[in-house]
PDB file of C-alpha atoms in Angstrom:
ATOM      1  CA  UNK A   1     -20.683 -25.864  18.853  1.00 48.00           C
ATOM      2  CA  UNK A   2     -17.187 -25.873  19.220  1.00 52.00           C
ATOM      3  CA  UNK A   3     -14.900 -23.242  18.247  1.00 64.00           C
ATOM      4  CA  UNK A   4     -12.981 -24.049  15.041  1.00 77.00           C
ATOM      5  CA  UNK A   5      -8.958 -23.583  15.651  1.00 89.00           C
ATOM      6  CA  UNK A   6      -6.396 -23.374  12.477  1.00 90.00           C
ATOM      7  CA  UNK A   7      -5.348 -26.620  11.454  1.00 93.00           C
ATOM      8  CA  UNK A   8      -1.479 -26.161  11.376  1.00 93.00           C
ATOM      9  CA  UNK A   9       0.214 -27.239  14.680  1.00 93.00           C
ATOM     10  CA  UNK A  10       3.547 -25.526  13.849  1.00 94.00           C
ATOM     11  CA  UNK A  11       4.508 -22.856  16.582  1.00 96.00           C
ATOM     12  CA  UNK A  12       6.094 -20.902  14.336  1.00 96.00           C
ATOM     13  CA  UNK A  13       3.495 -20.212  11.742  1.00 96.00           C
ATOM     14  CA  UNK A  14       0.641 -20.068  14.306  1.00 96.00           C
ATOM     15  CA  UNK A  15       2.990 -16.864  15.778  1.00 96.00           C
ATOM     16  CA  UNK A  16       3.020 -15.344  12.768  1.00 97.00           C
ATOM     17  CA  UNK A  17      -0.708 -15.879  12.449  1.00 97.00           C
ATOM     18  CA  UNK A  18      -1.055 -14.298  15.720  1.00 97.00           C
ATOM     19  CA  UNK A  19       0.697 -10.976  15.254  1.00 97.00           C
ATOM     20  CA  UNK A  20      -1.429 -10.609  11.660  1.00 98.00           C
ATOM     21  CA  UNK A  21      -4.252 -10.823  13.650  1.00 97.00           C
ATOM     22  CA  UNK A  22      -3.527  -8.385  16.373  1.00 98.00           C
ATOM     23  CA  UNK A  23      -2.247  -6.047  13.308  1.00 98.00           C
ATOM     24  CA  UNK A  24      -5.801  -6.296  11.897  1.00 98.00           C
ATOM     25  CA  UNK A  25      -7.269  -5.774  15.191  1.00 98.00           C
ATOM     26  CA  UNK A  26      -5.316  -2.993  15.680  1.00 98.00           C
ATOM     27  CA  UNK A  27      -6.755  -1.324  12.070  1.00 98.00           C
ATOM     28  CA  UNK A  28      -9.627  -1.865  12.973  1.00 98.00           C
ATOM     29  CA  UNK A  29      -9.151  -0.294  16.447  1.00 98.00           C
ATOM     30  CA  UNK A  30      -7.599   2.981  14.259  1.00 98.00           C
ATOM     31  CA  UNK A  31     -10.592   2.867  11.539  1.00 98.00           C
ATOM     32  CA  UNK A  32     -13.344   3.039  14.087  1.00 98.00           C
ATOM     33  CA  UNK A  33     -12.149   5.946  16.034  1.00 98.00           C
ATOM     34  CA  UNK A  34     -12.190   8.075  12.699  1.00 98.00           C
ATOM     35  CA  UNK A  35     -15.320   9.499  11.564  1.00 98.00           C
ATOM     36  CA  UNK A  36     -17.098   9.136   8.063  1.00 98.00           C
ATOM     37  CA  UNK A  37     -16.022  12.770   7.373  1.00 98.00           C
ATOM     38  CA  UNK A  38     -12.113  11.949   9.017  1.00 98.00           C
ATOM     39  CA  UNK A  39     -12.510   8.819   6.339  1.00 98.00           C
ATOM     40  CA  UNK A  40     -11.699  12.244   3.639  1.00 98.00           C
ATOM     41  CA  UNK A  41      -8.583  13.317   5.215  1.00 97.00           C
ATOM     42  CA  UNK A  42      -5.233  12.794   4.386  1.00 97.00           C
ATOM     43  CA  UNK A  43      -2.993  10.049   5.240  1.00 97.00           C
ATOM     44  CA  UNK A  44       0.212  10.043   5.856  1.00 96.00           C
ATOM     45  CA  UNK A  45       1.008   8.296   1.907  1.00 95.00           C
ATOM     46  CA  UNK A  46       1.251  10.859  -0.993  1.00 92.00           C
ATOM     47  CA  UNK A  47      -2.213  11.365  -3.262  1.00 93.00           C
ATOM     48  CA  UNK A  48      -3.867   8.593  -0.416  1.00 96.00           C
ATOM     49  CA  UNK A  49      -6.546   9.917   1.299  1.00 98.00           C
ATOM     50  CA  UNK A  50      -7.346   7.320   4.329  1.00 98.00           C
ATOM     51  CA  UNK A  51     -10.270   6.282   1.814  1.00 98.00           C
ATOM     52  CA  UNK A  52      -7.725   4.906   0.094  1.00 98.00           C
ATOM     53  CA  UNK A  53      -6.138   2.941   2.448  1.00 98.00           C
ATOM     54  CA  UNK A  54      -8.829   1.537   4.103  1.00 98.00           C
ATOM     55  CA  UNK A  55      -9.592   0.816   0.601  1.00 98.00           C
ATOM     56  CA  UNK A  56      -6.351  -1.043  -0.563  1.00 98.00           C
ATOM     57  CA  UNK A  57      -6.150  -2.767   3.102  1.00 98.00           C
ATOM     58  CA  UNK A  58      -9.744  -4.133   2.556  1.00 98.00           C
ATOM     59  CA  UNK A  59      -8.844  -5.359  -0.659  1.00 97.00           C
ATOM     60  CA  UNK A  60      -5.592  -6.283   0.224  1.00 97.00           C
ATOM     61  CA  UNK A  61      -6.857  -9.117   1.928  1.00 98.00           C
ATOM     62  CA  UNK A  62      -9.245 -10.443  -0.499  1.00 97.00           C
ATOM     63  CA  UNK A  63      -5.986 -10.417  -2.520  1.00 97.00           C
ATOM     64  CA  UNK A  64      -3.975 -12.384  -0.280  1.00 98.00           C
ATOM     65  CA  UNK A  65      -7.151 -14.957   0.411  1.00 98.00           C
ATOM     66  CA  UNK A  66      -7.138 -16.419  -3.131  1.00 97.00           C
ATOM     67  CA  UNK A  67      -3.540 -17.239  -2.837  1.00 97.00           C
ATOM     68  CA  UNK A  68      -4.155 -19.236   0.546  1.00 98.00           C
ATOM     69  CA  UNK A  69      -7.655 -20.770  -1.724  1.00 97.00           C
ATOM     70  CA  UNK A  70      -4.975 -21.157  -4.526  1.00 97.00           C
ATOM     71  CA  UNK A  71      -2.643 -23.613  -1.883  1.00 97.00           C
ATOM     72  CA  UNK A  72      -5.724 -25.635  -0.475  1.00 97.00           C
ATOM     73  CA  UNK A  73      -7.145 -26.228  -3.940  1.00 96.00           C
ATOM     74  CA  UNK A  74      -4.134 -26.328  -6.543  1.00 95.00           C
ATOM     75  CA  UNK A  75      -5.995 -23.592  -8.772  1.00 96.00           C
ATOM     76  CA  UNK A  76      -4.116 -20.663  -9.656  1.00 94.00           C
ATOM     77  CA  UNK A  77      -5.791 -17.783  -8.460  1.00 94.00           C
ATOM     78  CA  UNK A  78      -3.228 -14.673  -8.897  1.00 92.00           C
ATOM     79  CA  UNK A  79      -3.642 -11.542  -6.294  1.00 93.00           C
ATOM     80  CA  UNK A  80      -4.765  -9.825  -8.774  1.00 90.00           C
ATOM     81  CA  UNK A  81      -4.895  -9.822 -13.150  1.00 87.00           C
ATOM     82  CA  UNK A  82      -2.134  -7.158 -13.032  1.00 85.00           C
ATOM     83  CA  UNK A  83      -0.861  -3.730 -11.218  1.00 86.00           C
ATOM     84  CA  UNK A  84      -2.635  -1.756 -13.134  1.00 90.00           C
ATOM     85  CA  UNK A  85      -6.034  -3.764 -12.183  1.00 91.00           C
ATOM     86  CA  UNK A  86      -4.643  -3.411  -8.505  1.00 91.00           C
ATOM     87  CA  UNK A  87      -4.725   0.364  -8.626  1.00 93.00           C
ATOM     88  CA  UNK A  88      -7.991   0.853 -10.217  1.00 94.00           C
ATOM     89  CA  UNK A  89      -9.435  -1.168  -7.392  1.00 95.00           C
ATOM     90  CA  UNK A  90      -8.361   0.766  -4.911  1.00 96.00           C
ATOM     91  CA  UNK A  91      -9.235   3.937  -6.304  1.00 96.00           C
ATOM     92  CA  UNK A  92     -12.611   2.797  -7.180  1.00 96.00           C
ATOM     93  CA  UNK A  93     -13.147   1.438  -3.339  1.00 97.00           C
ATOM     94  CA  UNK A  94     -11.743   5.002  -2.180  1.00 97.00           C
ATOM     95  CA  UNK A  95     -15.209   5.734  -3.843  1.00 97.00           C
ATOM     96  CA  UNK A  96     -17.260   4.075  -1.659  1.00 98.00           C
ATOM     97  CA  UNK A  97     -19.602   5.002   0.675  1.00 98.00           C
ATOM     98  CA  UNK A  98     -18.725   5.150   4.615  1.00 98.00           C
ATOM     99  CA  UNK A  99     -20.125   1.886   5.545  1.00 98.00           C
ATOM    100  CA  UNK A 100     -19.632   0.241   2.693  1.00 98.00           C
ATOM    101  CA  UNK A 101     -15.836   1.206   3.186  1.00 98.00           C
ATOM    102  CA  UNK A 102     -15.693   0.284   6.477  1.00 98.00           C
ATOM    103  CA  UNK A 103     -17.278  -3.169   5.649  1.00 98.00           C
ATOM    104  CA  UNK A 104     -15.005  -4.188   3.004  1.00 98.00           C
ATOM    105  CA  UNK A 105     -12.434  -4.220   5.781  1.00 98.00           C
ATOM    106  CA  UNK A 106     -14.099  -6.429   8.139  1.00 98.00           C
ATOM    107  CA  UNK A 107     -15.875  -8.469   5.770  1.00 98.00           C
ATOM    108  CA  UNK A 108     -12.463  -9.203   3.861  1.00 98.00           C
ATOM    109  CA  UNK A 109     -10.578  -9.717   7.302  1.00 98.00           C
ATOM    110  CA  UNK A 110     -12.873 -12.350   8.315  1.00 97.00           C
ATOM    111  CA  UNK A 111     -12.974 -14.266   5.001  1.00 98.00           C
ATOM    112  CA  UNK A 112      -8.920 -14.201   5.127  1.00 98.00           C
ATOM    113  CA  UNK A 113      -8.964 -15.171   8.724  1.00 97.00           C
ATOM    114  CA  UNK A 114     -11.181 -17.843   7.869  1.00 97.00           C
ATOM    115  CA  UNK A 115      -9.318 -19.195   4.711  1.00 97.00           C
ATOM    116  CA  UNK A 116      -6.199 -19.326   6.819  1.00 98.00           C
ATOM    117  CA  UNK A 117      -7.494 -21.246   9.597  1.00 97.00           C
ATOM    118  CA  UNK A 118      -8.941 -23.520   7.080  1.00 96.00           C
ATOM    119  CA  UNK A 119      -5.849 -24.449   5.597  1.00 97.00           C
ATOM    120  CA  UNK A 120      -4.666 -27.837   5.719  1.00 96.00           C
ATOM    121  CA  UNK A 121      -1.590 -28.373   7.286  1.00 96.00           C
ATOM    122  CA  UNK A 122       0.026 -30.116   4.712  1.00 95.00           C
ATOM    123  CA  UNK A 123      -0.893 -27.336   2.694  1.00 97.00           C
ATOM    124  CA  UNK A 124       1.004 -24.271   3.745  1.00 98.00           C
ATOM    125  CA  UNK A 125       4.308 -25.029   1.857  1.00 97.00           C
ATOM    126  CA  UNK A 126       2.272 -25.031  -1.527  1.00 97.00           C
ATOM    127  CA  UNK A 127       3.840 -22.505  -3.660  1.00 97.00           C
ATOM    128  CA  UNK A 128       1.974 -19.389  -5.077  1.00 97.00           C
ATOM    129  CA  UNK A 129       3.218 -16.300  -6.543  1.00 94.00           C
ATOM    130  CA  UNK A 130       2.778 -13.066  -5.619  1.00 91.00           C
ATOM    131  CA  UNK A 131       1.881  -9.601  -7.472  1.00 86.00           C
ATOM    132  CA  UNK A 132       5.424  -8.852  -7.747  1.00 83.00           C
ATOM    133  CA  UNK A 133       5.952 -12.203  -9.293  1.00 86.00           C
ATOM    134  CA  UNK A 134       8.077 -13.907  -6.177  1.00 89.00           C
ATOM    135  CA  UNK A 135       6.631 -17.702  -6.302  1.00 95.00           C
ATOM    136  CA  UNK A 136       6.830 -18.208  -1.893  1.00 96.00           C
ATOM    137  CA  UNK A 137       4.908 -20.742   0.506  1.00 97.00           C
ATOM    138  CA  UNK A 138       1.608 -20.165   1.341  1.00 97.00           C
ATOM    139  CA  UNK A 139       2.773 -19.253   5.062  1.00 97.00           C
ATOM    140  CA  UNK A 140       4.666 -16.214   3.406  1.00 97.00           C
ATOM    141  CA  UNK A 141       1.187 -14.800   2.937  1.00 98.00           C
ATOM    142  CA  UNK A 142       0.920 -14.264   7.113  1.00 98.00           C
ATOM    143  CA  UNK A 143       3.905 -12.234   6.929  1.00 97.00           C
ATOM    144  CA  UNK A 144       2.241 -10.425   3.794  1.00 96.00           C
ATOM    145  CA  UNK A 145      -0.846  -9.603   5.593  1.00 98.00           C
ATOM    146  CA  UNK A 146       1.431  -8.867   8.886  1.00 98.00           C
ATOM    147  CA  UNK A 147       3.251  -5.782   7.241  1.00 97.00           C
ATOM    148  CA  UNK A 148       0.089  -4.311   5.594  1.00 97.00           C
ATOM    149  CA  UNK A 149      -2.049  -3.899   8.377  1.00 98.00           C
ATOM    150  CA  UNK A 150       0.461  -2.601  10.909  1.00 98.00           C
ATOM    151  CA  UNK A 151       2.028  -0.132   9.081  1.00 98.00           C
ATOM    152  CA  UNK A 152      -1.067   0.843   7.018  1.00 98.00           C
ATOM    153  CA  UNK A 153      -2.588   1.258  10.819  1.00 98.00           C
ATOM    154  CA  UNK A 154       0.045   3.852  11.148  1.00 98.00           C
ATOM    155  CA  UNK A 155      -0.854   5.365   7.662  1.00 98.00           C
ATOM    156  CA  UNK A 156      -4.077   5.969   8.817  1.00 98.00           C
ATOM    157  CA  UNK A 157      -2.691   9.295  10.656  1.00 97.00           C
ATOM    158  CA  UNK A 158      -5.307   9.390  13.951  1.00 96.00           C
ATOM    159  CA  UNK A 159      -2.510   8.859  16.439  1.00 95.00           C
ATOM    160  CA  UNK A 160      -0.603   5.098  15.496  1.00 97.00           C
ATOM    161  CA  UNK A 161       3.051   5.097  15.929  1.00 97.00           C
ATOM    162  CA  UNK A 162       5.307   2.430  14.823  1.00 97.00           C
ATOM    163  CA  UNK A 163       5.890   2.474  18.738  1.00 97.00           C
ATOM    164  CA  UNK A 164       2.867   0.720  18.776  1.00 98.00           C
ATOM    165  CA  UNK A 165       3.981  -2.206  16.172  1.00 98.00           C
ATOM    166  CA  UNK A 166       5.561  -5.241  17.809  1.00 97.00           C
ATOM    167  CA  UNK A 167       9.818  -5.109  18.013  1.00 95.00           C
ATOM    168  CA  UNK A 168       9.366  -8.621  16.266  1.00 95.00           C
ATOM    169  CA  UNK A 169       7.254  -6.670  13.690  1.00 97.00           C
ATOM    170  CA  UNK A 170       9.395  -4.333  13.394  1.00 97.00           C
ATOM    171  CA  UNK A 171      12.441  -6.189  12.921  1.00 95.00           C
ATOM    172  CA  UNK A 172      11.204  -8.652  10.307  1.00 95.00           C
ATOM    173  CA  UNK A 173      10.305  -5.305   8.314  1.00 96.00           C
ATOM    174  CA  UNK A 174      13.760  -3.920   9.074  1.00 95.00           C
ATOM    175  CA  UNK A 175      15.346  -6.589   7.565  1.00 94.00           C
ATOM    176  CA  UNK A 176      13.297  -6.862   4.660  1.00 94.00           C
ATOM    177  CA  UNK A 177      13.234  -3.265   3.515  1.00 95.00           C
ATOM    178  CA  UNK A 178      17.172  -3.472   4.308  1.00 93.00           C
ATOM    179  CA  UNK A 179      17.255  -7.202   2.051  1.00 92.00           C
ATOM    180  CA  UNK A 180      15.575  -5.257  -0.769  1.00 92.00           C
ATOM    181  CA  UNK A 181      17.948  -2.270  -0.970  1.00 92.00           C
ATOM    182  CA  UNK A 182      20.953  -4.665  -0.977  1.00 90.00           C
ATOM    183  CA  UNK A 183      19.496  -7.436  -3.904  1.00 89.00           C
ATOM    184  CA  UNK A 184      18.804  -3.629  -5.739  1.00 90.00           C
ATOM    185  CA  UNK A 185      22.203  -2.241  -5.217  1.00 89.00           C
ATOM    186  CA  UNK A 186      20.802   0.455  -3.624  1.00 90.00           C
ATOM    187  CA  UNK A 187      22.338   0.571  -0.271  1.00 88.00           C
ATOM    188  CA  UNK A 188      25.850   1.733  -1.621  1.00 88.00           C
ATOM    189  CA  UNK A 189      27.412   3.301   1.648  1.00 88.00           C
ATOM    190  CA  UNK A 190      24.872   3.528   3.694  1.00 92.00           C
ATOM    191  CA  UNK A 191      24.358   1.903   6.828  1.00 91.00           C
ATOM    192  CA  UNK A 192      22.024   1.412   9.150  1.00 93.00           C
ATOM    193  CA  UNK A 193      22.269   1.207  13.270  1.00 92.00           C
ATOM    194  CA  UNK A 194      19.750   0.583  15.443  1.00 95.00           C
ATOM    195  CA  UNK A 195      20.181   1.456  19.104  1.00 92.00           C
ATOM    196  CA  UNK A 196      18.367   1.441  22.734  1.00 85.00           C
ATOM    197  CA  UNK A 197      19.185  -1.949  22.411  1.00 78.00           C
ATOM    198  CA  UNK A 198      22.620  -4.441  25.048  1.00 78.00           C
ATOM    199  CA  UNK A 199      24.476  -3.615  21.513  1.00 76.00           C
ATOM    200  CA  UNK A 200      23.574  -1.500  18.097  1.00 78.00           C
ATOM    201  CA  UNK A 201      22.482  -4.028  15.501  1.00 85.00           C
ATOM    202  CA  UNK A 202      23.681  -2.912  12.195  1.00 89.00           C
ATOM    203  CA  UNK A 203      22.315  -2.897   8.045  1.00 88.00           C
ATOM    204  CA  UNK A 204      23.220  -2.106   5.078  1.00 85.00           C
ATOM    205  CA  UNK A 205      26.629  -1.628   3.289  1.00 82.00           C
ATOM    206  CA  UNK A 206      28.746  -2.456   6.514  1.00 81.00           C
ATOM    207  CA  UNK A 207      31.940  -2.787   3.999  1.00 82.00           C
ATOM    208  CA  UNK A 208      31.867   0.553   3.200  1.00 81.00           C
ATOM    209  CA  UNK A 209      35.066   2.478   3.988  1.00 82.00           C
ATOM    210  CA  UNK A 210      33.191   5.767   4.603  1.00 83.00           C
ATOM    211  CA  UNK A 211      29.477   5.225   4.671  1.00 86.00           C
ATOM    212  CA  UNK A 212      26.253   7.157   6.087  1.00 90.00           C
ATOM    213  CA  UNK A 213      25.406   6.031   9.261  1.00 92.00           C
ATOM    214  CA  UNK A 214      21.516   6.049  10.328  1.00 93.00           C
ATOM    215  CA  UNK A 215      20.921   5.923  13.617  1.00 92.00           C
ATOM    216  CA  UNK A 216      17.784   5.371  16.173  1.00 94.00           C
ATOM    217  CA  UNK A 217      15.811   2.829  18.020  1.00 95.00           C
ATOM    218  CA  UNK A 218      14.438   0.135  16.318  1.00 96.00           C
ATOM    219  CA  UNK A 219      10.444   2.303  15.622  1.00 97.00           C
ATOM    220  CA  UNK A 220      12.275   5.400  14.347  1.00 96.00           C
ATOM    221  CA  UNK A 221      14.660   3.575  11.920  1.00 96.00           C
ATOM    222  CA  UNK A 222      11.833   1.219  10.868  1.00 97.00           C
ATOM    223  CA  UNK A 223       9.664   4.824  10.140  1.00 97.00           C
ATOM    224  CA  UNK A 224      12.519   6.171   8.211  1.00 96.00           C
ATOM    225  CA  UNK A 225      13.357   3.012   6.057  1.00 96.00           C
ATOM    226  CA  UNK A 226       9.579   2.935   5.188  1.00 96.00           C
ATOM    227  CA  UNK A 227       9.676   6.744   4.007  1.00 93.00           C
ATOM    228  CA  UNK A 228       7.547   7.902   6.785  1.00 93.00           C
ATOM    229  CA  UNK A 229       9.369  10.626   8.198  1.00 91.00           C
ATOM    230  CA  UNK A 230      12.539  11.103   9.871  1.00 90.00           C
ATOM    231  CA  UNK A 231      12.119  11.771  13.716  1.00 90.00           C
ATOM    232  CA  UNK A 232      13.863  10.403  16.332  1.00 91.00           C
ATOM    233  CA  UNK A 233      16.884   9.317  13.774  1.00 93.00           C
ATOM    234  CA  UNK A 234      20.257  10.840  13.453  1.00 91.00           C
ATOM    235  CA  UNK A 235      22.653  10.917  10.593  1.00 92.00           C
ATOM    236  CA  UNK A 236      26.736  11.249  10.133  1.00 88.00           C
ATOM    237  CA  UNK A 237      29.606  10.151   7.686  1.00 82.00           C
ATOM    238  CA  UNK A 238      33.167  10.292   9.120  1.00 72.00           C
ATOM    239  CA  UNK A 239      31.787  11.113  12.351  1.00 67.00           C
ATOM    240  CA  UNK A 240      30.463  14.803  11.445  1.00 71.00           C
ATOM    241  CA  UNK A 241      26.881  14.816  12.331  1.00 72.00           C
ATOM    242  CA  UNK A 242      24.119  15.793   9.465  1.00 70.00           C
ATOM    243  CA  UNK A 243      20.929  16.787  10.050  1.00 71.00           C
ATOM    244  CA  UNK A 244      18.340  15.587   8.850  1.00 76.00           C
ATOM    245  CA  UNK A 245      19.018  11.925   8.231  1.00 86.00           C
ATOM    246  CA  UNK A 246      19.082  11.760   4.145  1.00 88.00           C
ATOM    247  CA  UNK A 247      15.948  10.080   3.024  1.00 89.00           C
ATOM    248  CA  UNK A 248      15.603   5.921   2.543  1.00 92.00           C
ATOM    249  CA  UNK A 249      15.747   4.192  -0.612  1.00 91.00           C
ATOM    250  CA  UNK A 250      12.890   3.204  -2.270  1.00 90.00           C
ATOM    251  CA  UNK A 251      11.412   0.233  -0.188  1.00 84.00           C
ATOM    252  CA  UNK A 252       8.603  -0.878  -2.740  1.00 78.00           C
TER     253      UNK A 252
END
């Protein structure tokens, strides 16, 4: 029998879908060189063990499936009934034995790879909403999935930089964590420069007369703006250097 290929056609989209799939590859590359006794150590997220993010990424994608079932069929089917709903899920499948840990990933990875290659064509610019209540396309979802299994991969703490996460990756996440701070207000004179690149590409409050300026290649300033530690960045205002870089705004 012939292999089964996703319906859409659009190069675009069928990018996206690849780097979501190398991401989960990827996490699943990271979860199978830990242990079942590594699965109790920390991670690199505050009160997480990596229980619970193997845990939250496992679910995580059951999550993001019923929105793609709730474009193909026209049924609402919400990520989840609330937050609160969200959270006791995850700490109930940090609960779980080894295996069956480990098998909520993969099992849930395949059923969202599946529902996504199943998708009509016509379908992926069906709105659905997500947990934070942003009504987007079904192909948003890709991007959704994109960001939670390459930076969760990192979260994981067993070696994963985000020198390993694509520079397209990287820069979509850039630009969304940046986004967020400025529809918050929250990016009041700082700004953001990313080097190691022909020219620095700057973020942030760019206006400002006499801002903070971040500085550091595109993996270190993504780390940073995602709260996960400040090496390899640099910090000034008015040219006098400070050390360390102040910490990000809240991304999430």
């Amino acid at each position: 029998m012939a292999a089964r290929h996703d319906q859409t056609t659009d190069p675009v989209l069928l990018d996206g879908l690849l780097q979501a799939r190398r991401g989960t590859a990827f996490f699943a590359r990271k979860l199978k060189e830990l242990t079942d006794a590594d699965l109790d150590g920390g991670s690199l997220l505050p009160c997480w063990t990596r229980r619970h993010v193997v845990a939250h990424v496992g679910y995580n994608a059951r999550a993001v499936a019923r929105l793609v079932e709730w474009a193909a069929t026209g049924v609402e089917t919400p990520m989840y009934p609330s937050v609160e709903v969200r959270n006791h899920e995850i700490d109930f499948g940090a609960t779980l034995s080894p295996i069956a840990l480990r098998n909520l990933f993969e099992h849930s990875a395949v059923h969202l790879n599946v529902e996504w290659r199943d998708l009509p064509a016509d379908s992926w610019h069906h709105k659905v909403k997500t947990v934070q209540g942003r009504t987007v396309p079904a192909e948003e979802t890709v991007w959704m999935r994109t960001r939670e299994v390459w930076v969760h991969a990192v979260d994981l703490d067993n070696g994963a930089t985000f020198k390993d996460i694509p520079a397209p990756v990287l820069d979509r996440l850039l630009k969304d964590i940046t986004g967020a701070w400025h529809a918050r207000g929250t990016d009041k004179d700082l700004v953001v420069e990313v080097t190691g690149q022909p020219s620095p590409v700057t973020y942030g409050n760019t206006a400002a007369t006499s801002p903070t300026v971040v500085s550091g290649s595109l993996p270190a300033i993504a780390q940073w703006a995602t709260g996960r530690g400040t090496g390899g960045t640099t910090a000034r205002r008015d040219r006098e250097s400070l050390t360390p870089a102040p910490p990000a705004p809240a991304w999430i």
